[in-house]
């Protein structure tokens, strides 16, 4: 069984909620990423979402945009991101890793070459922000053949019939975008998310993780009350920017400080 | 030119298909939040595009507000100097606001009115589309925000002030290369945030479906007029069409109505910047490869890792790493030949036309003029070229003066 499904099934059986943590590969510099991933696991992350930096990250708010810019300036690429996952797998065989990024670097590598390289590196799922269901068939079939879960976004604007079609193409979990906006936006409406998740549960048995706009322990806890998992991103990438000049140990320690209270808050839901 | 290449018999009305694809190009590559908005736009557009009332309203605005039809002007003096084919200029520079861009913003503003949305946003490079958007927004009483790369805000100060006078808010975009592509990223981010009450007026034949189709349809007035005017003035069709290509809206507008005319050769002129061999240019069709950016699959300027690279052109309106998907398709079909003209050649054509015809062309259009000059010289005196003079050059005076070392 794929690590994502295994992890989320286990949590569900225990009545626990998942903490999904997002950082950008190679942000603020390549050597910081591996200790950062291990630190996220130590601080209680259930799934690591690794942003693949792109020159034109259209769905990102300013904080994560700057993370992409820092990573690219430091020479990060899709290839180096896959190498990072391989290195992580040398000492971690359990924590699922999801790559989140944009279509063009994958197009450039080629769908099949990417799917095979990602599977070889130990990637468990792929979420491509600008490949909606209509355009995703080609990549999806290669990912499925390689045993990688195909994660899709659902949005507040997604109507039920459309959500059902997307869920049929998705595996691992569905990523519900909590608000109309970019990552890190500040207008999260917890009740609206709760109502939408209730609607989605009528359509699919896949776990529902919620992200965009979860800024702190309180909002993570509120979201985790109705979701299967909460995704925290901008909060961590903001730390990467603030600590850009620090050594990798200090960066990792700072991540733990930010993640631990969120983990504790989500655990209160269990 | 006496032996035009055989053109494959293709139904040019068959693209895009119902998913917005031009062969392998086009499509809808956006995040899920925007997909329903694109579907809504598609539904509204499909309902209105053949609606006689909508067409009549569009035509009325083009006639009385834009001042169409724009003339097809025989550039007799310039043609004589070049000493080859007879060159006609399609005078889009004489439109209200000074460029072809307004044809499209009039059309999209009418669509916005039908959606009931009270706010419009736009991206702009040279500022012409921003001005054209601010203009229609002012007229319809819509709130308007224009995203413009911080670098372009500097290069195009006059247009920035024009937009402000028109009541629009110009937002300088500081991310990435601070040019048109970054302005488009930021406009997309605005749209995803304000999708319920905001209509995004895309300025070119790129972006997610249905934009490449609807912008093309609105701009086709250029080619329809030019075709009829050429027949009227000369009794025959032109032998060649020439237009500059950034995103490609003025070019597709001129070319599309002529696509079935197999004797008409077509040349799309990209910005060669400092030269194709330097890598510092904005010519994805000449020197790029297919990829995905800004909602569509098309030819792009990118590196080996699929990162979009910074482009260079003296003309802000052509300074873009992508191109409309229909151009990508027309290139592969070999129906249109895509070529590049560098900064210096474009500037020389800018000066030349100004001196011999008393017409100050936009730097964007000057790329088409520079190529037309080369082409005409190889053609016979009996042959006819139509060049799309897509915009006027008033906005570029400060840029050219700075290159001359003059502070105006």
XYZ file of C-alpha atoms in Angstrom:
678
model
C 0.000 0.000 0.000
C 1.188 3.514 -0.762
C 2.526 5.358 2.272
C -0.129 8.100 1.991
C -3.065 5.733 2.097
C -1.404 3.699 4.824
C -0.727 6.740 6.971
C -4.162 8.303 6.556
C -5.958 4.980 7.096
C -4.025 4.390 10.275
C -4.824 7.878 11.557
C -8.480 7.455 10.660
C -8.635 4.123 12.481
C -7.128 5.824 15.538
C -9.565 8.723 15.255
C -6.656 11.108 14.739
C -6.174 14.003 12.335
C -3.242 14.460 9.988
C -0.827 17.352 10.041
C 0.472 18.075 6.545
C 3.452 20.439 6.408
C 4.590 22.315 3.308
C 8.046 23.688 2.637
C 9.681 24.580 -0.671
C 12.474 22.286 -1.800
C 15.812 24.099 -1.612
C 14.437 27.024 0.408
C 16.291 29.019 1.611
C 19.255 26.976 0.359
C 19.576 23.323 -0.733
C 21.518 22.053 2.286
C 18.775 23.243 4.653
C 16.082 21.025 3.159
C 17.032 17.553 4.381
C 17.414 18.556 8.062
C 14.192 20.553 7.663
C 12.276 17.476 6.463
C 13.520 15.394 9.369
C 12.666 18.221 11.761
C 9.104 18.332 10.420
C 8.726 14.609 11.110
C 10.231 15.012 14.595
C 7.771 17.823 15.324
C 4.829 15.610 14.392
C 4.156 16.073 10.686
C 2.268 13.117 9.223
C 2.823 14.048 5.577
C 5.489 16.271 4.041
C 4.437 18.348 1.112
C 7.473 19.485 -0.803
C 6.958 22.488 -3.051
C 8.814 22.233 -6.349
C 9.935 25.784 -7.094
C 8.711 27.402 -10.296
C 9.488 30.751 -11.880
C 5.791 31.661 -12.140
C 3.946 30.242 -9.120
C 0.516 31.641 -9.955
C -1.407 30.150 -7.037
C 0.969 31.326 -4.331
C 0.699 34.313 -2.059
C 3.719 36.557 -1.456
C 5.282 34.440 1.307
C 5.481 31.234 -0.716
C 6.355 33.145 -3.908
C 9.465 34.367 -2.121
C 10.217 30.807 -1.048
C 10.139 29.744 -4.705
C 12.368 32.668 -5.660
C 14.912 31.854 -2.919
C 15.007 28.198 -3.909
C 15.498 28.959 -7.601
C 18.165 31.544 -6.861
C 19.980 28.835 -4.886
C 19.875 26.520 -7.905
C 16.998 24.188 -6.988
C 15.359 22.204 -9.795
C 12.866 19.375 -10.191
C 15.838 16.998 -10.482
C 17.482 18.260 -7.296
C 14.105 17.967 -5.554
C 13.889 14.301 -6.527
C 17.446 13.818 -5.259
C 16.358 15.424 -1.973
C 13.529 12.916 -1.600
C 15.977 10.057 -2.309
C 18.269 11.361 0.420
C 15.322 11.663 2.833
C 14.338 8.059 2.101
C 17.783 6.831 3.146
C 16.762 7.351 6.757
C 12.968 7.676 6.610
C 10.925 4.867 5.061
C 7.583 5.813 6.607
C 6.650 9.460 6.185
C 4.748 10.128 2.966
C 6.144 12.809 0.665
C 3.901 14.698 -1.768
C 5.375 16.925 -4.451
C 3.325 20.072 -5.047
C 4.186 22.224 -8.011
C 3.376 23.444 -11.470
C 3.080 21.648 -14.776
C 5.941 23.069 -16.795
C 8.971 21.512 -15.078
C 7.184 18.140 -15.330
C 6.303 18.764 -18.990
C 9.931 19.542 -19.658
C 11.154 16.321 -18.035
C 8.388 14.315 -19.729
C 5.448 12.680 -17.919
C 6.798 9.129 -17.988
C 10.376 10.059 -17.125
C 9.087 12.163 -14.229
C 6.731 9.491 -12.897
C 9.469 6.856 -12.990
C 12.083 9.129 -11.427
C 9.642 10.232 -8.711
C 8.714 6.646 -7.872
C 12.401 5.705 -7.810
C 13.136 8.566 -5.422
C 10.380 7.553 -3.007
C 7.747 10.180 -3.813
C 4.268 9.042 -2.765
C 1.958 11.609 -4.317
C 1.950 14.450 -6.814
C -0.257 17.543 -6.842
C 0.115 19.751 -9.905
C -1.629 23.037 -9.218
C -2.228 24.053 -12.846
C -3.260 20.633 -14.132
C -7.001 20.544 -13.430
C -8.866 17.299 -14.074
C -9.498 18.220 -17.727
C -5.794 18.401 -18.533
C -4.460 15.782 -16.123
C -5.215 12.471 -17.852
C -1.799 12.125 -19.456
C 0.227 12.690 -16.296
C -2.270 10.770 -14.162
C -1.949 7.561 -16.111
C 1.855 7.687 -15.863
C 1.705 8.398 -12.120
C -0.747 5.562 -11.528
C 1.444 3.182 -13.532
C 4.353 4.187 -11.298
C 2.314 3.652 -8.114
C 2.141 7.334 -7.183
C -1.036 8.858 -5.763
C -2.696 11.613 -7.796
C -3.731 14.419 -5.483
C -6.243 16.973 -6.780
C -7.456 20.318 -5.535
C -11.094 21.035 -4.807
C -12.126 24.652 -4.330
C -15.003 26.592 -2.777
C -16.135 27.238 -6.352
C -16.227 23.525 -7.284
C -19.816 22.354 -7.791
C -20.820 18.876 -6.539
C -20.984 17.206 -9.960
C -17.532 18.489 -10.791
C -16.171 17.457 -7.392
C -17.445 13.943 -8.049
C -15.630 13.782 -11.402
C -12.406 15.025 -9.800
C -12.677 12.590 -6.890
C -12.940 9.756 -9.410
C -9.514 10.723 -10.794
C -7.892 11.340 -7.414
C -6.217 8.975 -4.994
C -4.472 9.291 -1.636
C -6.448 12.296 -0.460
C -8.258 15.326 -1.802
C -6.822 18.729 -1.041
C -9.622 21.165 -0.285
C -8.632 24.800 -0.858
C -10.224 26.526 2.122
C -10.782 29.898 0.485
C -10.948 31.768 -2.798
C -7.459 33.128 -3.000
C -3.780 32.380 -2.945
C -1.766 30.486 -0.350
C -1.394 32.319 2.933
C -4.468 34.492 2.433
C -6.138 35.807 5.556
C -9.847 35.264 5.184
C -10.493 31.702 6.301
C -14.158 30.924 7.072
C -14.175 27.790 9.217
C -17.945 27.273 9.086
C -18.000 27.517 5.303
C -15.226 24.918 5.116
C -17.132 22.645 7.475
C -20.278 22.862 5.349
C -18.368 22.195 2.145
C -16.558 19.196 3.625
C -19.879 17.726 4.708
C -21.081 18.016 1.116
C -17.885 16.436 -0.208
C -18.141 13.493 2.175
C -21.404 12.575 0.465
C -19.455 12.229 -2.784
C -16.239 10.521 -1.816
C -14.591 8.286 0.763
C -11.152 9.781 0.126
C -9.608 11.616 3.083
C -10.049 15.401 2.880
C -7.101 17.596 3.801
C -7.606 21.338 3.978
C -5.079 24.037 3.227
C -4.575 27.705 2.220
C -5.134 30.182 5.022
C -4.304 28.033 8.069
C -2.057 30.400 9.972
C -1.749 29.140 13.528
C -2.626 26.492 16.065
C -6.145 27.829 16.575
C -7.102 27.791 12.903
C -5.453 24.385 12.414
C -7.457 23.005 15.301
C -10.695 24.532 14.017
C -10.149 23.045 10.559
C -9.087 19.663 11.914
C -12.443 19.417 13.663
C -14.101 18.671 10.330
C -11.201 17.698 8.024
C -9.029 14.595 7.968
C -5.953 16.753 7.872
C -4.740 20.343 8.008
C -2.054 21.701 5.696
C 0.311 24.349 7.042
C 2.540 26.115 4.530
C 3.013 29.884 4.574
C 3.718 29.869 8.306
C 6.711 27.578 7.726
C 7.933 29.239 4.535
C 7.788 32.576 6.331
C 10.208 31.121 8.874
C 12.503 29.954 6.048
C 12.654 33.533 4.777
C 13.275 35.019 8.211
C 16.000 32.446 8.958
C 17.540 32.459 5.480
C 20.957 33.461 6.806
C 20.949 30.923 9.638
C 22.629 27.502 9.575
C 20.531 24.446 8.753
C 20.397 23.330 12.388
C 18.915 26.640 13.503
C 16.450 26.574 10.605
C 15.327 23.075 11.566
C 14.986 24.067 15.223
C 12.843 27.028 14.234
C 10.571 24.763 12.211
C 10.055 22.512 15.212
C 9.096 25.549 17.265
C 6.457 26.512 14.743
C 5.088 23.029 14.102
C 4.950 21.667 17.661
C 2.121 23.910 18.933
C 0.061 23.131 15.834
C 0.579 19.412 16.381
C -0.497 19.822 19.998
C -3.597 21.784 19.000
C -4.637 19.209 16.407
C -4.089 16.416 18.936
C -6.666 18.058 21.175
C -9.194 17.146 18.492
C -8.490 13.447 18.854
C 6.711 34.920 -54.098
C 5.494 33.854 -57.531
C 5.131 30.288 -56.344
C 3.274 30.396 -53.079
C 3.730 27.281 -51.001
C 0.841 24.849 -51.223
C -1.325 25.240 -48.174
C -2.980 22.155 -46.693
C -6.763 22.269 -46.832
C -7.694 22.748 -43.205
C -10.872 23.923 -41.610
C -9.526 26.856 -39.628
C -12.889 27.308 -37.949
C -12.508 23.872 -36.370
C -10.126 25.160 -33.711
C -10.259 25.436 -30.869
C -12.168 22.235 -30.082
C -14.711 22.292 -27.293
C -11.960 21.882 -24.681
C -10.073 24.861 -26.043
C -7.360 22.904 -27.811
C -5.604 24.012 -30.981
C -4.067 20.658 -31.828
C -1.758 19.979 -28.858
C -1.849 23.639 -27.755
C -4.223 25.792 -25.732
C -6.402 24.200 -23.050
C -7.176 25.286 -19.501
C -4.158 25.006 -17.230
C -5.300 26.889 -14.141
C -5.922 26.004 -10.518
C -9.250 24.451 -9.676
C -10.696 27.626 -8.129
C -10.782 29.317 -11.540
C -12.187 26.410 -13.541
C -15.848 27.193 -12.777
C -15.256 30.857 -13.695
C -13.818 29.810 -17.052
C -16.772 27.497 -17.631
C -19.142 30.350 -16.837
C -17.326 32.655 -19.254
C -17.428 29.978 -21.918
C -21.163 29.509 -21.480
C -21.843 33.231 -21.657
C -19.591 33.692 -24.658
C -21.075 30.771 -26.557
C -24.540 32.170 -25.945
C -23.655 35.704 -27.010
C -21.187 35.276 -29.851
C -23.864 34.550 -32.440
C -26.540 36.676 -30.818
C -27.570 39.423 -33.274
C -28.154 41.976 -30.511
C -24.711 41.375 -29.020
C -23.027 41.604 -32.424
C -24.928 44.788 -33.247
C -23.909 46.355 -29.927
C -20.256 45.408 -30.520
C -20.323 46.765 -34.087
C -21.976 49.983 -32.937
C -19.276 50.587 -30.334
C -16.529 49.816 -32.844
C -18.012 52.311 -35.314
C -18.921 55.184 -33.024
C -16.546 54.834 -30.087
C -13.438 53.267 -31.626
C -13.853 54.946 -35.006
C -13.851 51.867 -37.227
C -13.297 50.911 -39.926
C -9.653 51.881 -39.655
C -8.196 52.877 -43.029
C -6.075 50.659 -45.230
C -3.440 53.172 -46.275
C -1.189 52.766 -49.296
C 2.285 53.730 -48.067
C 3.335 54.959 -51.465
C 6.466 56.861 -50.440
C 7.794 54.083 -48.289
C 6.994 51.450 -50.948
C 8.871 53.490 -53.553
C 11.915 53.769 -51.278
C 11.920 50.062 -50.556
C 11.588 49.394 -54.276
C 9.589 46.177 -54.391
C 6.067 45.164 -53.443
C 3.407 47.777 -52.777
C 2.912 48.120 -49.021
C -0.417 48.910 -47.423
C -0.776 49.729 -43.741
C -3.795 48.669 -41.734
C -4.118 51.736 -39.543
C -5.017 50.297 -36.125
C -2.977 53.174 -34.718
C -5.888 55.454 -35.582
C -8.292 53.648 -33.261
C -9.471 55.379 -30.128
C -6.701 54.858 -27.514
C -4.166 54.347 -30.274
C -3.909 50.613 -30.843
C -5.791 47.464 -31.811
C -6.166 46.524 -28.143
C -9.446 48.404 -27.777
C -11.266 46.072 -30.209
C -10.905 43.333 -27.630
C -11.589 45.394 -24.516
C -14.833 46.675 -26.036
C -15.886 43.076 -26.613
C -14.860 41.847 -23.179
C -16.461 44.836 -21.468
C -19.742 43.871 -23.129
C -19.269 40.332 -21.800
C -18.509 41.754 -18.345
C -21.724 43.755 -18.513
C -23.678 40.570 -19.234
C -22.099 38.808 -16.243
C -23.112 41.684 -13.980
C -19.624 41.924 -12.483
C -18.736 45.408 -11.262
C -14.967 45.151 -11.250
C -12.502 44.444 -14.045
C -8.811 43.648 -13.879
C -6.191 43.527 -16.619
C -2.502 42.873 -17.120
C -0.467 45.125 -19.346
C 3.020 45.302 -20.821
C 3.394 48.442 -22.929
C 0.320 49.851 -21.257
C -1.859 49.827 -24.375
C -4.114 47.046 -23.132
C -4.191 48.669 -19.696
C -5.255 51.966 -21.236
C -7.843 50.238 -23.407
C -9.208 48.392 -20.359
C -9.254 51.534 -18.205
C -11.048 53.316 -21.039
C -13.918 50.858 -21.350
C -14.143 50.602 -17.565
C -14.462 54.383 -17.281
C -17.203 54.387 -19.879
C -19.186 51.609 -18.189
C -18.562 52.848 -14.656
C -16.660 49.712 -13.629
C -13.926 49.616 -11.027
C -10.630 48.850 -12.772
C -7.280 47.602 -11.508
C -4.361 47.135 -13.910
C -1.337 44.978 -13.089
C 1.880 46.141 -14.690
C 5.436 44.957 -14.160
C 7.441 47.501 -12.149
C 10.014 47.571 -14.951
C 7.308 48.443 -17.489
C 5.849 51.090 -15.181
C 9.191 52.842 -15.558
C 9.420 52.295 -19.329
C 5.882 53.424 -20.055
C 5.311 56.334 -17.689
C 2.937 58.130 -20.061
C 0.543 55.198 -20.293
C 0.670 54.748 -16.525
C -0.504 58.311 -16.061
C -3.166 57.894 -18.752
C -4.596 54.932 -16.866
C -4.670 56.944 -13.662
C -6.480 59.793 -15.402
C -9.008 57.235 -16.612
C -9.717 56.302 -12.995
C -7.891 52.979 -12.963
C -5.529 51.879 -10.244
C -2.166 50.740 -11.621
C -0.488 48.111 -9.449
C 3.281 47.803 -10.051
C 4.294 44.137 -9.860
C 7.610 43.561 -8.100
C 7.918 39.786 -8.454
C 10.006 37.805 -10.941
C 11.291 39.765 -13.933
C 8.867 42.657 -13.197
C 7.444 42.601 -16.732
C 4.336 41.376 -18.541
C 4.529 37.727 -17.465
C 4.677 38.717 -13.813
C 1.802 41.150 -14.308
C -0.215 38.235 -15.672
C 0.680 36.064 -12.654
C -0.494 38.811 -10.342
C -3.721 39.386 -12.297
C -4.443 35.646 -12.014
C -3.862 35.849 -8.247
C -6.280 38.752 -8.012
C -8.842 36.878 -10.081
C -8.638 33.730 -7.947
C -9.198 35.899 -4.858
C -12.045 38.025 -6.233
C -13.544 35.596 -8.699
C -17.142 36.249 -7.599
C -17.272 39.930 -8.524
C -14.373 40.395 -10.947
C -14.074 40.003 -14.714
C -10.538 39.421 -15.976
C -9.943 41.209 -19.300
C -7.003 39.316 -20.831
C -5.274 41.446 -23.439
C -4.029 38.867 -25.878
C -4.862 35.566 -27.548
C -3.159 33.621 -24.750
C -4.320 32.386 -21.354
C -6.804 29.643 -20.573
C -9.705 28.766 -22.873
C -11.944 30.522 -23.870
C -9.719 33.636 -23.914
C -7.605 32.753 -26.986
C -10.816 32.141 -28.903
C -12.826 35.142 -27.801
C -9.948 37.618 -28.092
C -9.306 36.289 -31.596
C -12.960 36.644 -32.515
C -13.047 40.256 -31.304
C -9.801 41.111 -33.130
C -10.872 39.489 -36.411
C -12.535 42.767 -37.332
C -9.020 43.841 -38.422
C -8.662 41.114 -41.026
C -12.260 41.238 -42.216
C -11.936 44.955 -42.904
C -8.476 44.639 -44.454
C -9.647 41.889 -46.795
C -12.610 43.900 -48.047
C -10.557 47.107 -48.258
C -7.775 45.463 -50.233
C -10.273 43.991 -52.702
C -11.930 47.371 -52.951
C -8.717 49.375 -53.438
C -6.771 46.965 -55.647
C -9.291 44.486 -56.984
C -7.399 41.569 -55.498
C -6.191 39.920 -52.308
C -2.778 40.766 -50.885
C 0.135 38.409 -51.541
C 1.457 38.678 -48.027
C 0.407 39.780 -44.565
C 2.854 40.913 -41.913
C 2.154 41.511 -38.230
C 4.180 41.585 -35.029
C 3.655 38.795 -32.493
C 4.033 39.144 -28.745
C 1.021 37.309 -27.382
C -0.229 37.625 -30.928
C -3.635 39.326 -30.850
C -3.103 41.880 -33.617
C -1.536 39.194 -35.813
C -4.311 36.662 -35.335
C -6.854 39.442 -35.917
C -5.316 40.236 -39.283
C -4.461 36.665 -40.314
C -7.491 34.690 -39.316
C -10.001 35.935 -41.907
C -7.384 35.242 -44.613
C -6.422 31.724 -43.474
C -8.527 29.941 -46.139
C -7.069 32.189 -48.885
C -4.309 29.899 -50.056
C -2.496 32.526 -52.126
C -1.974 34.807 -49.145
C 1.351 34.214 -47.382
C 1.574 35.246 -43.723
C 4.488 36.337 -41.577
C 4.390 36.709 -37.822
C 7.284 38.824 -36.579
C 8.635 38.157 -33.111
C 10.911 40.368 -31.036
C 14.506 39.334 -31.737
C 15.796 41.611 -28.965
C 19.587 41.701 -29.081
C 19.558 38.872 -31.654
C 18.282 35.275 -31.640
C 21.820 33.946 -31.166
C 22.295 35.969 -27.959
C 19.384 34.314 -26.154
C 18.268 37.816 -25.130
C 15.037 38.070 -27.062
C 11.314 37.378 -26.831
C 10.816 34.976 -29.721
C 9.409 31.666 -28.428
C 8.139 30.538 -31.838
C 11.545 31.147 -33.394
C 13.651 29.818 -30.537
C 11.480 28.186 -27.865
C 9.806 24.877 -27.123
C 6.259 23.872 -26.127
C 5.344 24.009 -22.455
C 2.641 25.199 -20.054
C 2.322 28.741 -18.704
C -0.511 31.128 -17.879
C -3.279 28.679 -18.513
C -2.271 27.296 -21.900
C 0.151 24.975 -23.624
C 2.204 26.851 -26.192
C 5.741 27.662 -27.268
C 7.726 29.177 -24.393
C 11.105 30.600 -23.566
C 12.341 28.309 -20.812
C 15.467 26.648 -19.463
C 16.260 22.934 -19.280
C 14.454 22.596 -15.969
C 11.228 24.087 -17.349
C 11.696 27.441 -15.596
C 10.524 30.426 -17.620
C 13.448 32.647 -18.552
C 13.576 36.402 -18.716
C 12.958 37.895 -22.115
C 14.343 40.987 -23.715
C 12.847 43.410 -26.190
C 13.069 47.167 -26.675
C 9.304 46.975 -26.977
C 7.497 46.334 -23.693
C 4.439 44.972 -25.510
C 6.419 42.118 -27.073
C 8.473 41.361 -23.963
C 6.697 38.099 -23.127
C 8.028 34.508 -22.969
C 4.897 32.870 -24.403
C 2.605 33.268 -27.370
C -1.028 32.529 -28.165
C -1.706 28.806 -28.706
C -3.276 29.337 -32.124
C 0.029 30.771 -33.359
C 1.804 27.686 -32.014
C -0.619 25.572 -34.025
C -0.340 27.713 -37.176
C 3.432 27.401 -36.934
C 3.262 23.605 -36.739
C 0.721 23.556 -39.607
C 3.171 25.707 -41.586
C 0.370 28.095 -42.514
C 2.152 31.101 -41.032
C 5.889 31.673 -41.117
C 7.310 33.080 -37.901
C 10.427 35.210 -38.088
C 12.260 37.584 -35.763
C 13.465 41.156 -36.068
C 15.951 42.592 -33.577
C 15.770 45.824 -31.572
C 17.979 47.795 -33.938
C 16.046 46.797 -37.048
C 12.771 47.717 -35.356
C 14.134 51.100 -34.268
C 15.363 51.806 -37.797
C 11.901 51.036 -39.177
C 10.352 53.262 -36.508
C 12.474 56.193 -37.720
C 12.004 55.393 -41.380
C 8.216 55.305 -41.403
C 8.078 58.470 -39.326
C 10.277 60.316 -41.810
C 8.851 59.069 -45.103
C 5.161 58.721 -44.279
C 4.727 61.041 -41.318
C 3.367 58.153 -39.268
C 4.882 57.415 -35.863
C 4.485 53.658 -35.303
C 4.569 51.818 -31.978
C 7.831 49.959 -31.346
C 5.815 46.731 -31.385
C 4.444 47.453 -34.862
C 7.898 48.604 -35.971
C 8.986 44.956 -35.828
C 6.381 44.133 -38.489
C 7.463 47.164 -40.546
C 11.115 46.118 -40.422
C 10.308 42.654 -41.705
C 7.915 44.003 -44.362
C 10.724 46.140 -45.670
C 12.979 43.102 -46.141
C 10.169 41.085 -47.660
C 8.993 43.809 -50.027
C 12.484 44.271 -51.412
C 12.429 40.637 -52.576
C 8.986 40.909 -54.134
C 7.711 42.202 -57.436
C 6.227 45.670 -57.931
C 2.891 44.094 -58.843
C 2.645 42.346 -55.533
C 0.909 43.605 -52.414
C 1.811 43.400 -48.740
C -0.553 44.383 -45.941
C 1.205 45.273 -42.687
C -0.717 45.620 -39.472
C 0.243 48.971 -38.014
C -1.110 47.799 -34.688
C -0.448 50.915 -32.649
C 0.872 54.426 -32.628
C 4.271 55.311 -31.245
C 3.520 58.307 -29.034
C 3.942 56.118 -25.940
C 7.464 55.173 -27.122
C 8.861 58.650 -27.648
C 10.553 58.718 -24.238
C 12.127 55.293 -24.855
C 13.502 56.340 -28.235
C 14.678 59.693 -26.882
C 16.522 57.923 -24.073
C 18.258 55.690 -26.645
C 19.280 58.878 -28.444
C 20.631 60.225 -25.159
C 18.030 62.964 -25.071
C 16.034 63.883 -21.992
C 12.605 65.126 -23.030
